[in-house]
Every structure is written in C-alpha cells, then in structure tokens.
mmCIF file of N, CA and C in Angstrom:
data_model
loop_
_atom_site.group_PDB
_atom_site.id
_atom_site.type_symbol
_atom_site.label_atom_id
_atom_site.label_comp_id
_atom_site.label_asym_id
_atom_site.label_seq_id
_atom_site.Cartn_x
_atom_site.Cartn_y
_atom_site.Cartn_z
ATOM 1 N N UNK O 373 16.870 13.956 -14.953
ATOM 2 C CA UNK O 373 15.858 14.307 -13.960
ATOM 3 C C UNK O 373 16.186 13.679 -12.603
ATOM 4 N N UNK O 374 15.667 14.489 -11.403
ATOM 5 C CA UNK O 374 16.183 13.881 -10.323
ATOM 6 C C UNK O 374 15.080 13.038 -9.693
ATOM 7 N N UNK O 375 15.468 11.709 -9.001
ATOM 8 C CA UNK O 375 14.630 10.430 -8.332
ATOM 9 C C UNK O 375 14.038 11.113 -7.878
ATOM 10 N N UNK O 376 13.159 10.928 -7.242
ATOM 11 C CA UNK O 376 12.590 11.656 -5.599
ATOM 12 C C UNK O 376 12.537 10.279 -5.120
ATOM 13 N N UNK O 377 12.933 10.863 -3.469
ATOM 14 C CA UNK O 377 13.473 9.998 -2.378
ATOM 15 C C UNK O 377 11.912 9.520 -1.433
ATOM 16 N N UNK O 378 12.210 7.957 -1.783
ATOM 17 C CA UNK O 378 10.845 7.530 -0.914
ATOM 18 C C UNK O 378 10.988 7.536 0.178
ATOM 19 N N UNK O 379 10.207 7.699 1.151
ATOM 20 C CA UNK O 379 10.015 7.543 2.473
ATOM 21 C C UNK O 379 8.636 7.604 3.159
ATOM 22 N N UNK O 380 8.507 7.065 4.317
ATOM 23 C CA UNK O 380 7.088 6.852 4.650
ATOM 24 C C UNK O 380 7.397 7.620 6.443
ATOM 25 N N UNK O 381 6.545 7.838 6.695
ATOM 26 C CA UNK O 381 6.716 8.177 8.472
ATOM 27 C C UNK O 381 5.573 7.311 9.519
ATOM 28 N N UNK O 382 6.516 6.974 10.189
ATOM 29 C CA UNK O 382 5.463 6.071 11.435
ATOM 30 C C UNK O 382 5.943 6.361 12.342
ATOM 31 N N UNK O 383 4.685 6.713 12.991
ATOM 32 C CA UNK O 383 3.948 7.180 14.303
ATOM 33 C C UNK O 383 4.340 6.337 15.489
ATOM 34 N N UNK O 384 4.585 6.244 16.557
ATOM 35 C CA UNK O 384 4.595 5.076 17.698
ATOM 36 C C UNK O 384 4.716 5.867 18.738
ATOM 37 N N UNK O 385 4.781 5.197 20.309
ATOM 38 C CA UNK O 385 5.447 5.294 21.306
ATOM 39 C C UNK O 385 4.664 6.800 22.080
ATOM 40 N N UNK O 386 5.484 7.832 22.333
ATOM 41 C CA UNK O 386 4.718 8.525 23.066
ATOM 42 C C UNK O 386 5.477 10.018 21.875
ATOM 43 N N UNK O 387 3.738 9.844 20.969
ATOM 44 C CA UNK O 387 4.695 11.174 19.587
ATOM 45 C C UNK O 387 6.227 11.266 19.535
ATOM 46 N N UNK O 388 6.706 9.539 18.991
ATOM 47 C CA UNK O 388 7.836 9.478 18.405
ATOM 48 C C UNK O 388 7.062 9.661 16.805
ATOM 49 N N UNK O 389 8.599 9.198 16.252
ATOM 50 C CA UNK O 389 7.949 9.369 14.796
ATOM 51 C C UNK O 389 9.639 9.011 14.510
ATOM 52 N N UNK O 390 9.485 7.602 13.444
ATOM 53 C CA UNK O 390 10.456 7.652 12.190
ATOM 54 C C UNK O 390 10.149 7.641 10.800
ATOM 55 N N UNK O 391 11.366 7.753 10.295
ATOM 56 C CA UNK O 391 11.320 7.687 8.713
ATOM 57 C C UNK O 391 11.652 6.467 7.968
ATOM 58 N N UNK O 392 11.277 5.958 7.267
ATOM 59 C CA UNK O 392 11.825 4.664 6.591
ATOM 60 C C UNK O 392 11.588 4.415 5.014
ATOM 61 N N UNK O 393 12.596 3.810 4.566
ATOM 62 C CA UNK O 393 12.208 3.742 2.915
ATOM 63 C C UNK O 393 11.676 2.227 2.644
ATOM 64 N N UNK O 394 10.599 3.162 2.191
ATOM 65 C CA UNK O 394 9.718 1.337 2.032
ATOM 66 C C UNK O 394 9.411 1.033 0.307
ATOM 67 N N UNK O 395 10.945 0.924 -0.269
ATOM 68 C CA UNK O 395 11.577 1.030 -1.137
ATOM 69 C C UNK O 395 11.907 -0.760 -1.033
ATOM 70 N N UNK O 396 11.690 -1.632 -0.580
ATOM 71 C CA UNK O 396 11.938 -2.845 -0.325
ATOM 72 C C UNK O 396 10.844 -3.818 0.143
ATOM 73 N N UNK O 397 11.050 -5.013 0.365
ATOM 74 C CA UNK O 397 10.203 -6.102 0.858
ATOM 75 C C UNK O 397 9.201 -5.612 1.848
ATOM 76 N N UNK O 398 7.664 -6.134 1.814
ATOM 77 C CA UNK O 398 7.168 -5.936 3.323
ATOM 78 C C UNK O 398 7.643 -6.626 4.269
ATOM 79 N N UNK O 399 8.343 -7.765 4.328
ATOM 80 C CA UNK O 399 8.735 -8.133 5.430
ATOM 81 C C UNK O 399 9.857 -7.530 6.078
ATOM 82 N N UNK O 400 10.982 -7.330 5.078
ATOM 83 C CA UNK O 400 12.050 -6.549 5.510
ATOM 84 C C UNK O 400 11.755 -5.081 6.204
ATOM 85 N N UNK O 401 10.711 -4.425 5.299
ATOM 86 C CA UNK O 401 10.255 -3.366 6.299
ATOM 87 C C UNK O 401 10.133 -3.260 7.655
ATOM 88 N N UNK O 402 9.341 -4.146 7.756
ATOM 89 C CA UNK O 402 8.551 -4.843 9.066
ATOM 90 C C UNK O 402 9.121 -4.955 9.840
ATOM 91 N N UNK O 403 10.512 -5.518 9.691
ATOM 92 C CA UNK O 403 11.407 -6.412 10.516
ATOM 93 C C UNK O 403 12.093 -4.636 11.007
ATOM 94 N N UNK O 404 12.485 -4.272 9.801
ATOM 95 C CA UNK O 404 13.133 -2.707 10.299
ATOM 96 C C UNK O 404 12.496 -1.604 11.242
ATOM 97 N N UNK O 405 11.426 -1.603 10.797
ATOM 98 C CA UNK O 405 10.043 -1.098 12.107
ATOM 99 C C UNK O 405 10.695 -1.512 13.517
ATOM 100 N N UNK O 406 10.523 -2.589 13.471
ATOM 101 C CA UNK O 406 10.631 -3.310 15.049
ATOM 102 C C UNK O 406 11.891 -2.902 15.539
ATOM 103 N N UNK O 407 12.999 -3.073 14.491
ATOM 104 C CA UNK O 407 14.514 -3.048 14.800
ATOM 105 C C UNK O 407 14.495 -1.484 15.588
ATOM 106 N N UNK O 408 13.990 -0.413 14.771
ATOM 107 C CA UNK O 408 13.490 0.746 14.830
ATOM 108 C C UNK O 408 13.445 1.468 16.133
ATOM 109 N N UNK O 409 12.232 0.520 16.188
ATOM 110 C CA UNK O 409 11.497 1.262 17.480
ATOM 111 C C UNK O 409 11.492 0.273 18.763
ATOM 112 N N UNK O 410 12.517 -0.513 18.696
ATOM 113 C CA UNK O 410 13.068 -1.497 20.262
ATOM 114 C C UNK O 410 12.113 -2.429 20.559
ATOM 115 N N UNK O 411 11.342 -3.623 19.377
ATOM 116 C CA UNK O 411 10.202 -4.459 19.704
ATOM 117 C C UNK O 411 11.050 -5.572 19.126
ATOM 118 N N UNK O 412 10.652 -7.036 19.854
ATOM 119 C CA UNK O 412 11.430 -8.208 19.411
ATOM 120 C C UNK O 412 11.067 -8.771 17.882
ATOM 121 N N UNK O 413 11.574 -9.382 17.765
ATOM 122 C CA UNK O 413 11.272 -10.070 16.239
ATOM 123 C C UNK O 413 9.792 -10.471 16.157
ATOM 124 N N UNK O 414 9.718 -11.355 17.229
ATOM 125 C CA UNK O 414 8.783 -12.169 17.416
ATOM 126 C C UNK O 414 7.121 -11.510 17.610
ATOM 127 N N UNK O 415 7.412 -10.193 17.884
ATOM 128 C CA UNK O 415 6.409 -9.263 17.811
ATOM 129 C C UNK O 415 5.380 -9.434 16.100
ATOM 130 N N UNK O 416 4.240 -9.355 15.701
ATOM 131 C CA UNK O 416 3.803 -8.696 14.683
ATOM 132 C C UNK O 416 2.866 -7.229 14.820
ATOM 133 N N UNK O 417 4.000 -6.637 13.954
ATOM 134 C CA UNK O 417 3.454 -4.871 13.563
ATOM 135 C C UNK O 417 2.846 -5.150 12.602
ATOM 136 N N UNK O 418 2.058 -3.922 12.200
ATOM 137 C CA UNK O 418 1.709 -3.491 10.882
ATOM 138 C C UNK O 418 1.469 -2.121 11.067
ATOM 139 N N UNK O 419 0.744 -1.442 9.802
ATOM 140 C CA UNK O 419 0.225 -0.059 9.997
ATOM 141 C C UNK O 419 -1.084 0.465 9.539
ATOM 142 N N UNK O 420 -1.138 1.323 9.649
ATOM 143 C CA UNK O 420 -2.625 2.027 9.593
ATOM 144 C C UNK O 420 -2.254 3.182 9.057
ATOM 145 N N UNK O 421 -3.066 3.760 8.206
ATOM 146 C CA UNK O 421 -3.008 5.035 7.908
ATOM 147 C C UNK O 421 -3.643 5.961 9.497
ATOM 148 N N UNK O 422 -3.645 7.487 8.481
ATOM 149 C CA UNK O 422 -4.148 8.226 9.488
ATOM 150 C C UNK O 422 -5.395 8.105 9.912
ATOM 151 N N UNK O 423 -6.358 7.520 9.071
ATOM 152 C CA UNK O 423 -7.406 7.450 9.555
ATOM 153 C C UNK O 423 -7.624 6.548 10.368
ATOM 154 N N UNK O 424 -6.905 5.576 10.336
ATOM 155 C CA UNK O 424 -7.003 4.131 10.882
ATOM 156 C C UNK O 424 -7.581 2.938 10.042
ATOM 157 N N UNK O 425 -7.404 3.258 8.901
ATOM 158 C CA UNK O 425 -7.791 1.893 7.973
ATOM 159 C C UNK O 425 -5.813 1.149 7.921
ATOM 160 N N UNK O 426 -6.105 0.096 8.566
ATOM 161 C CA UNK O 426 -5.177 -0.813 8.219
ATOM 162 C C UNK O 426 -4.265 -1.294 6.998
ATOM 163 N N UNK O 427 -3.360 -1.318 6.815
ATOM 164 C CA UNK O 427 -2.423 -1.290 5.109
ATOM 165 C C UNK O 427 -2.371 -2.646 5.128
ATOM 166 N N UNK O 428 -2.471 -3.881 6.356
ATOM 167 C CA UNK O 428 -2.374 -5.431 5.965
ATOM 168 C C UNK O 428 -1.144 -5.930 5.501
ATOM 169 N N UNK O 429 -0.204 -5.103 5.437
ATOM 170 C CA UNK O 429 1.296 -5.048 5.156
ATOM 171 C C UNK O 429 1.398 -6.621 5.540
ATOM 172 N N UNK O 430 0.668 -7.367 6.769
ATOM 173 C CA UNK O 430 1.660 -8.814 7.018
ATOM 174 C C UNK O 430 0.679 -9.748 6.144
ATOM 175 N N UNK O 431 0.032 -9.242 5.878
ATOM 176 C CA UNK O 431 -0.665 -10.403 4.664
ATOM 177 C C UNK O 431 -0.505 -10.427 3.207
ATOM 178 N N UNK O 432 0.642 -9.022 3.110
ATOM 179 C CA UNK O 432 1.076 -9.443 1.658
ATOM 180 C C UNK O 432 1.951 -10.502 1.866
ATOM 181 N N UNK O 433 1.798 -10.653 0.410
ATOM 182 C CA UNK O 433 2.966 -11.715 -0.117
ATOM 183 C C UNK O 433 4.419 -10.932 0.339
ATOM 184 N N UNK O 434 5.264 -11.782 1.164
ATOM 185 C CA UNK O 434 6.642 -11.616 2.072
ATOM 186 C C UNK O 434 7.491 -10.772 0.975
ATOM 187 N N UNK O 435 7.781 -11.116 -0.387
ATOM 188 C CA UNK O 435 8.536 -10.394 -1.412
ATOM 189 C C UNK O 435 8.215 -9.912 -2.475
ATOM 190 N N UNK O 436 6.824 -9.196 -2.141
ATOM 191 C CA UNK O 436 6.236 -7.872 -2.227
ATOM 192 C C UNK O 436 6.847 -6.991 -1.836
ATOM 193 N N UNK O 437 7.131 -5.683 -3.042
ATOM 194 C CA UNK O 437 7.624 -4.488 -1.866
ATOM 195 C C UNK O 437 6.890 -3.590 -1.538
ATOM 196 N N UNK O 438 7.017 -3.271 -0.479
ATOM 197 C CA UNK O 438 6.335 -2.182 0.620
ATOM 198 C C UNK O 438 5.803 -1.090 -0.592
ATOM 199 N N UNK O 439 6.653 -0.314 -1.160
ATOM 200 C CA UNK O 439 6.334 0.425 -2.358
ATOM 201 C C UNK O 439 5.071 0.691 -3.055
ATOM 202 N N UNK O 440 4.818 -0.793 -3.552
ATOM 203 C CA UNK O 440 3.930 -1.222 -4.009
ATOM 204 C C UNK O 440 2.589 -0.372 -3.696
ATOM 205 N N UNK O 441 2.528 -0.598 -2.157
ATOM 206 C CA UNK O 441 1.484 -0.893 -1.625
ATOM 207 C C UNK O 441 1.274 0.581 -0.536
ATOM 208 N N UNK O 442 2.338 1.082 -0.098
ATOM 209 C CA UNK O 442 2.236 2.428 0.734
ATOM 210 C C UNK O 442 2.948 3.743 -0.077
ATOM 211 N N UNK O 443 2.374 4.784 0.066
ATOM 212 C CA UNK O 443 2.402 6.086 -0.888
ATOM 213 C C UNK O 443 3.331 6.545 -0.346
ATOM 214 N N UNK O 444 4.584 7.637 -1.038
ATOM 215 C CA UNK O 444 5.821 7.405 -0.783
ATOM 216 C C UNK O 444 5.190 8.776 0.003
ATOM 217 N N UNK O 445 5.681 9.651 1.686
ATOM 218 C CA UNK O 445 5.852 10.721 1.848
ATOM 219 C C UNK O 445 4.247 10.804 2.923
ATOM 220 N N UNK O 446 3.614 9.282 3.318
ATOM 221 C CA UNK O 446 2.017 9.818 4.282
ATOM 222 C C UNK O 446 2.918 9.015 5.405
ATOM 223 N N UNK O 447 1.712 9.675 6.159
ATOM 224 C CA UNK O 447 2.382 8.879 7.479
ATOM 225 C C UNK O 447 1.532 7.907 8.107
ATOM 226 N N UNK O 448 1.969 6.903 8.774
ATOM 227 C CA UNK O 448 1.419 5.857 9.449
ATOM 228 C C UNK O 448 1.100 5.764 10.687
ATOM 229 N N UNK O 449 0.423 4.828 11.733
ATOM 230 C CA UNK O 449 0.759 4.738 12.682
ATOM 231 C C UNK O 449 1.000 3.253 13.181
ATOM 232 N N UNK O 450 1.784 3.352 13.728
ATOM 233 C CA UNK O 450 2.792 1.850 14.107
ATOM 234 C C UNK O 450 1.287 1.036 15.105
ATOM 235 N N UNK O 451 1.006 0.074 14.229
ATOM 236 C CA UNK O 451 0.176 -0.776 15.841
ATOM 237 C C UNK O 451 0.688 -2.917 15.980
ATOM 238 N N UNK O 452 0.517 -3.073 16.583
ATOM 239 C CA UNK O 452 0.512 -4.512 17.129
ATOM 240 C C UNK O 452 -0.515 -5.522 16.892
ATOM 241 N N UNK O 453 -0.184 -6.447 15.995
ATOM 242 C CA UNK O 453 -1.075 -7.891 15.950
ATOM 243 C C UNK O 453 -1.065 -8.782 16.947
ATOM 244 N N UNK O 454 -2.173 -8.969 17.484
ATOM 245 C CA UNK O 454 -1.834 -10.490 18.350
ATOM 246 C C UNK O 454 -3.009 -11.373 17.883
ATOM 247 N N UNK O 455 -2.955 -12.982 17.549
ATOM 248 C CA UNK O 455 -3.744 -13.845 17.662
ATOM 249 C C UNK O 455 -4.019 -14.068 18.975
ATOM 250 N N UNK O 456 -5.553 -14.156 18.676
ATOM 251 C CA UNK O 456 -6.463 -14.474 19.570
ATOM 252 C C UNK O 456 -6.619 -16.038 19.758
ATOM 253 N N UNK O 457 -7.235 -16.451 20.895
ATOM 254 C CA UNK O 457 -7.388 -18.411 20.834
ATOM 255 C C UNK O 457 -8.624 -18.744 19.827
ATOM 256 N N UNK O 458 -9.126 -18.098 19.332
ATOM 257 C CA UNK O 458 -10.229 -18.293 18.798
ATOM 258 C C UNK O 458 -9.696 -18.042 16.976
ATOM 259 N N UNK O 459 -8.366 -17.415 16.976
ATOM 260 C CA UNK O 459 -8.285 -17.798 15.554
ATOM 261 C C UNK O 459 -8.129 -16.415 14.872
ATOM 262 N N UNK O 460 -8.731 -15.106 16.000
ATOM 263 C CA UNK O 460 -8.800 -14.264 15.412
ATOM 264 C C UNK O 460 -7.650 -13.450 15.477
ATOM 265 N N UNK O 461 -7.752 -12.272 15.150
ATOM 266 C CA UNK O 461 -6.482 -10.994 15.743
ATOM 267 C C UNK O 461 -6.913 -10.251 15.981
ATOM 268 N N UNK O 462 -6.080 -9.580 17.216
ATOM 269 C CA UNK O 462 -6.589 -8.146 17.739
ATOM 270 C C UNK O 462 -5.405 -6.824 17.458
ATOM 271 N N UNK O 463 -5.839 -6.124 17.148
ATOM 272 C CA UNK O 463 -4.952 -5.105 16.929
ATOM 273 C C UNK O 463 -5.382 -3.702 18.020
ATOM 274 N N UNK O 464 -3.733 -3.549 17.730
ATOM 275 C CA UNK O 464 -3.488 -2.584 19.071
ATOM 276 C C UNK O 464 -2.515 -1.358 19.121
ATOM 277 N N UNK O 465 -3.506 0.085 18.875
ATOM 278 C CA UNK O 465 -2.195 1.009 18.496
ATOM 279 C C UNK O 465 -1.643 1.416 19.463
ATOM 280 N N UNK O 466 0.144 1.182 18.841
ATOM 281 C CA UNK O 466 0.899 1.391 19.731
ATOM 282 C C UNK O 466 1.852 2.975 19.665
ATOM 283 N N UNK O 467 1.005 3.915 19.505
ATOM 284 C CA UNK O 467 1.084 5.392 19.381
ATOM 285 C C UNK O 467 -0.010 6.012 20.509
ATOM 286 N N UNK O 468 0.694 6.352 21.576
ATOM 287 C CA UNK O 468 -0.065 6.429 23.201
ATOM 288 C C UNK O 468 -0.838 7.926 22.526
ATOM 289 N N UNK O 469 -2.058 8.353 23.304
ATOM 290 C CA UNK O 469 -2.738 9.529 22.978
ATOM 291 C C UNK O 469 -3.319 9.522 21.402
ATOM 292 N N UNK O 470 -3.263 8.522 21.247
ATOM 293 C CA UNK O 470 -4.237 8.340 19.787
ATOM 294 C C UNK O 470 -5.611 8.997 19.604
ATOM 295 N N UNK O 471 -5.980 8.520 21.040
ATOM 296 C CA UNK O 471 -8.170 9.418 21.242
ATOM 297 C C UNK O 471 -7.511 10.635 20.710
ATOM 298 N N UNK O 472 -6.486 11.467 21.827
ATOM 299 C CA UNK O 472 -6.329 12.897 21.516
ATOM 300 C C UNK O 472 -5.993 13.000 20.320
ATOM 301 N N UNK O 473 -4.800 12.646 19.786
ATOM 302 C CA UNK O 473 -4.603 13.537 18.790
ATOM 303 C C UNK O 473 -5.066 13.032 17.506
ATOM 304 N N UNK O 474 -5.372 11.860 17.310
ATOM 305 C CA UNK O 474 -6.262 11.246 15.921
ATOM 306 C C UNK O 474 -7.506 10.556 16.459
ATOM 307 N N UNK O 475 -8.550 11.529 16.491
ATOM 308 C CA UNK O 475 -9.784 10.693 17.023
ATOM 309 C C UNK O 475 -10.255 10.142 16.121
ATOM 310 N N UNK O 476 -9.847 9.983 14.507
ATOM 311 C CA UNK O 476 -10.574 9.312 13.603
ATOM 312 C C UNK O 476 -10.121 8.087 13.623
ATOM 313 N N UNK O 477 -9.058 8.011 13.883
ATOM 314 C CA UNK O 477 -8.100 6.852 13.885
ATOM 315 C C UNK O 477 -8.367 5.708 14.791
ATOM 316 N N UNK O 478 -8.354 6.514 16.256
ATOM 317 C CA UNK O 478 -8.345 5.692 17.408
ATOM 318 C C UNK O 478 -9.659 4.878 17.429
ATOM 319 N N UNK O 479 -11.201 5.848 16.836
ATOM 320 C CA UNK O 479 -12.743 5.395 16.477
ATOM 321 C C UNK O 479 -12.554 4.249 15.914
ATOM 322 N N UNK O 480 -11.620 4.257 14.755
ATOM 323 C CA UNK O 480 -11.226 3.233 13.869
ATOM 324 C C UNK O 480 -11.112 1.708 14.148
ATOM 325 N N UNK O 481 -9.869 2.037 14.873
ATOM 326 C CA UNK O 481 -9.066 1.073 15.401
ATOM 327 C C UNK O 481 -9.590 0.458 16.548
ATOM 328 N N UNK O 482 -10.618 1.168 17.404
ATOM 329 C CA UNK O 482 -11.346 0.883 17.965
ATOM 330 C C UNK O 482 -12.350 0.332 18.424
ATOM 331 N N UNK O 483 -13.255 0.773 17.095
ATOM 332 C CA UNK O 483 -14.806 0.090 16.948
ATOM 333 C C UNK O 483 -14.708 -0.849 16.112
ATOM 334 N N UNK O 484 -16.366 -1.563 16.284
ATOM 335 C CA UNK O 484 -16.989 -2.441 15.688
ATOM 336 C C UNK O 484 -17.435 -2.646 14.487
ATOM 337 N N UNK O 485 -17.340 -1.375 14.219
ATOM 338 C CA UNK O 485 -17.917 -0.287 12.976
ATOM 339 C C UNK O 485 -17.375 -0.864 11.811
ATOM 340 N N UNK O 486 -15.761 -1.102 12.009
ATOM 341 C CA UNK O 486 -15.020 -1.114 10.731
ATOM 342 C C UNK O 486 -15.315 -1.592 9.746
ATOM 343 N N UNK O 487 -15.175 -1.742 8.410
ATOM 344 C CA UNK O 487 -15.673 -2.491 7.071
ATOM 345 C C UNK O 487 -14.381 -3.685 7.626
ATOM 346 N N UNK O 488 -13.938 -3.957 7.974
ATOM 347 C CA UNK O 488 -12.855 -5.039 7.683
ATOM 348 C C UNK O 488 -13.455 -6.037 8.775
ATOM 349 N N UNK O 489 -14.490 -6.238 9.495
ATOM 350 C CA UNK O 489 -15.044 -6.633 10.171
ATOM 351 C C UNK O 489 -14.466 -7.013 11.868
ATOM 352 N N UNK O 490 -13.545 -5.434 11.983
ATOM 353 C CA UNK O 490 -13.013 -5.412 13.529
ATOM 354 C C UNK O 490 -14.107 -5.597 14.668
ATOM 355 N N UNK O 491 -13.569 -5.945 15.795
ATOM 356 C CA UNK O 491 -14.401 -6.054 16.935
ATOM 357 C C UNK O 491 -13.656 -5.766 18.010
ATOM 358 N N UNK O 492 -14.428 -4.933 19.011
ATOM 359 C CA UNK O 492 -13.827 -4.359 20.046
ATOM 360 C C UNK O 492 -13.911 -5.532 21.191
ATOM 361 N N UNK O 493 -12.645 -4.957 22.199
ATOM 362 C CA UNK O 493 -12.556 -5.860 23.531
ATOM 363 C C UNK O 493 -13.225 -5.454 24.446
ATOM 364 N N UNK O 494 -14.102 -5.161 25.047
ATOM 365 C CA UNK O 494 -14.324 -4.162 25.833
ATOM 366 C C UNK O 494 -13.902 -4.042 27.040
ATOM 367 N N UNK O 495 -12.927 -5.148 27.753
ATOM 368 C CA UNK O 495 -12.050 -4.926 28.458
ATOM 369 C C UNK O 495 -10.786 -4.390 28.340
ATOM 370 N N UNK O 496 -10.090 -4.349 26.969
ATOM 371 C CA UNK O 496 -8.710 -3.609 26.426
ATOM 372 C C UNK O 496 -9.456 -2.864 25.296
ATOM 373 N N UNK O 497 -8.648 -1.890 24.575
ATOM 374 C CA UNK O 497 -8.517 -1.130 24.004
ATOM 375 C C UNK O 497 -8.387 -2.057 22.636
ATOM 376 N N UNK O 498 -7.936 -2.996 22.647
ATOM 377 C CA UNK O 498 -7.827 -4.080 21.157
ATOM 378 C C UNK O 498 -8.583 -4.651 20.597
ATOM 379 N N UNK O 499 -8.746 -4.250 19.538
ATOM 380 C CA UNK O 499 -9.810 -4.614 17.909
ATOM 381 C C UNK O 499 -9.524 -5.847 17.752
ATOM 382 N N UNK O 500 -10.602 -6.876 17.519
ATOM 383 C CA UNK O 500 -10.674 -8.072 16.803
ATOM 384 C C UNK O 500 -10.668 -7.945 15.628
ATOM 385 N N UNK O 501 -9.835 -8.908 14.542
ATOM 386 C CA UNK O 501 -10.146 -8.718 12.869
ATOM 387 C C UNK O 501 -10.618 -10.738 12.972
ATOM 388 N N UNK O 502 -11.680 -10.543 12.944
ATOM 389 C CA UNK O 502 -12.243 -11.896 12.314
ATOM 390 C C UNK O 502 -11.875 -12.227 10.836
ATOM 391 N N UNK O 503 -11.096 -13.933 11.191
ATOM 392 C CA UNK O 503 -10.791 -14.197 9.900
ATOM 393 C C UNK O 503 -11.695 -14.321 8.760
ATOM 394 N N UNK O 504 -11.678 -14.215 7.469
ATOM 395 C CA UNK O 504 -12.425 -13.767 6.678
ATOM 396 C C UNK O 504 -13.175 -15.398 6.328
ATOM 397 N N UNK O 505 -12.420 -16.960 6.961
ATOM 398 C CA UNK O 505 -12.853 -18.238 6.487
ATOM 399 C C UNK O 505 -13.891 -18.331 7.277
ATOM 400 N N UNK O 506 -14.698 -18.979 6.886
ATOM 401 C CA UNK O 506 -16.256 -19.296 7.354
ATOM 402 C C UNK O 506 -15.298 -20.732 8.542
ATOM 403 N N UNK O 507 -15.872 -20.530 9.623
ATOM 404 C CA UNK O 507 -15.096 -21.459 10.404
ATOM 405 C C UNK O 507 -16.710 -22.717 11.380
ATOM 406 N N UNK O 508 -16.356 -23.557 11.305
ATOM 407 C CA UNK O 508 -17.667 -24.141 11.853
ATOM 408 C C UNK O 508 -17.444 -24.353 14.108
ATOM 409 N N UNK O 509 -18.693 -23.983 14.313
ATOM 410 C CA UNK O 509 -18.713 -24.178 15.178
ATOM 411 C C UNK O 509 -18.476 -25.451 16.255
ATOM 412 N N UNK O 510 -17.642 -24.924 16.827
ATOM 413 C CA UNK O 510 -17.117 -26.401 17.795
ATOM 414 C C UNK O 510 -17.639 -27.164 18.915
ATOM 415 N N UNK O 511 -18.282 -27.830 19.808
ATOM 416 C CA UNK O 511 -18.905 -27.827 20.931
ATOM 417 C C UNK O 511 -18.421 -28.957 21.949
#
C-alpha cells in the first residue's frame, strides 16, 4: 500500500503560502517556518488554524512531533509571539489582508472573545494570551 505524503500549508506575508512536512519535531518545524519565510531565529512563530484558534505548537514539548498534533493536508496561518513586560504574549498574524480574506480568523486573533483568554491591544492589531498562572499583584 502506498504512504500518503504529509504536508501542512502556511499562510504568511502578502497570500504567500508554503508547504512543509510536519513529519518531525515542533521545534524543528518551527525553526523551518522561519528559515522558510526569511524571519530570524530569534523570532517566535506559531500557527493558527483557519479559523484562528491557535495550535500552541511552542508550548509543546520541543521533541514532540508536529504530526502529532497538526492534521496532515489543512492549512495554517503563520503568526508571531511576542512577550509582553507584564508576562504576557501577544500574538500577531503575519498573513497581511487577514480581515479580507479570513474574517473568522482575523475576529479570532483579534478579540477578547477568545476561550484561550486573548486580549486585544487597542492600539495594534496584537492579541494578549494571559498566562494561565494566577500571578499576584505587585505595587
């Protein structure tokens, strides 16, 4: 019988789109993403489905494989982690025209709404993900 060939597709940039076999590590993925699509190491990606629910790819365990965890043949869309000073992260899709062409996504990635307990900037376009530890207030 013949394998069938994994592959995943992510979204980025201005309706680019690659292919990748996420047939291996999430980190190694990760790292190939970036290599990919011309972002430094030092960058953190992850992805989102189409709707815009987040896959958390950098919070698996490093030698975990991608496999595992993303369905061989949907497509993604490439976005950007940054820590916040406060501890948190904001995420940021980096697939330009997102409102247009995935408004479920961009709502997503966007709002306040999310079950994962995102929060919008309302000066940028970038979602807060509050860490999930009960953190005490500082003064």
């Amino acid at each position: 019988p013949e394998q069938e060939t994994m592959f995943i597709k992510v979204l980025y940039g201005d309706n680019e789109e690659a292919l990748f076999n996420p047939n291996c590590r999430t980190l190694l993925l990760l790292e190939h993403i970036k290599d990919k699509v011309g972002y430094e190491q030092e960058i953190d990606v992850d992805l989102s489905d189409e709707n815009g629910f987040i896959v958390n790819l950098l919070r698996c365990p490093p030698l975990q494989y991608a496999s595992d965890i993303l369905e061989s043949r949907r497509t993604f869309i490439l976005i950007k982690v940054s820590k916040n000073e406060d501890g948190s992260e904001s995420v940021e899709p980096m697939l330009q025209n997102l409102q247009h062409n995935r408004p479920n996504a961009f709502e997503r990635l966007t709002s306040s709404n999310d079950s994962r307990g995102q929060q919008i900037d309302a000066d940028s376009k970038k979602v807060s993900r509050q860490k999930s530890k009960k953190s005490g207030k500082r003064k």
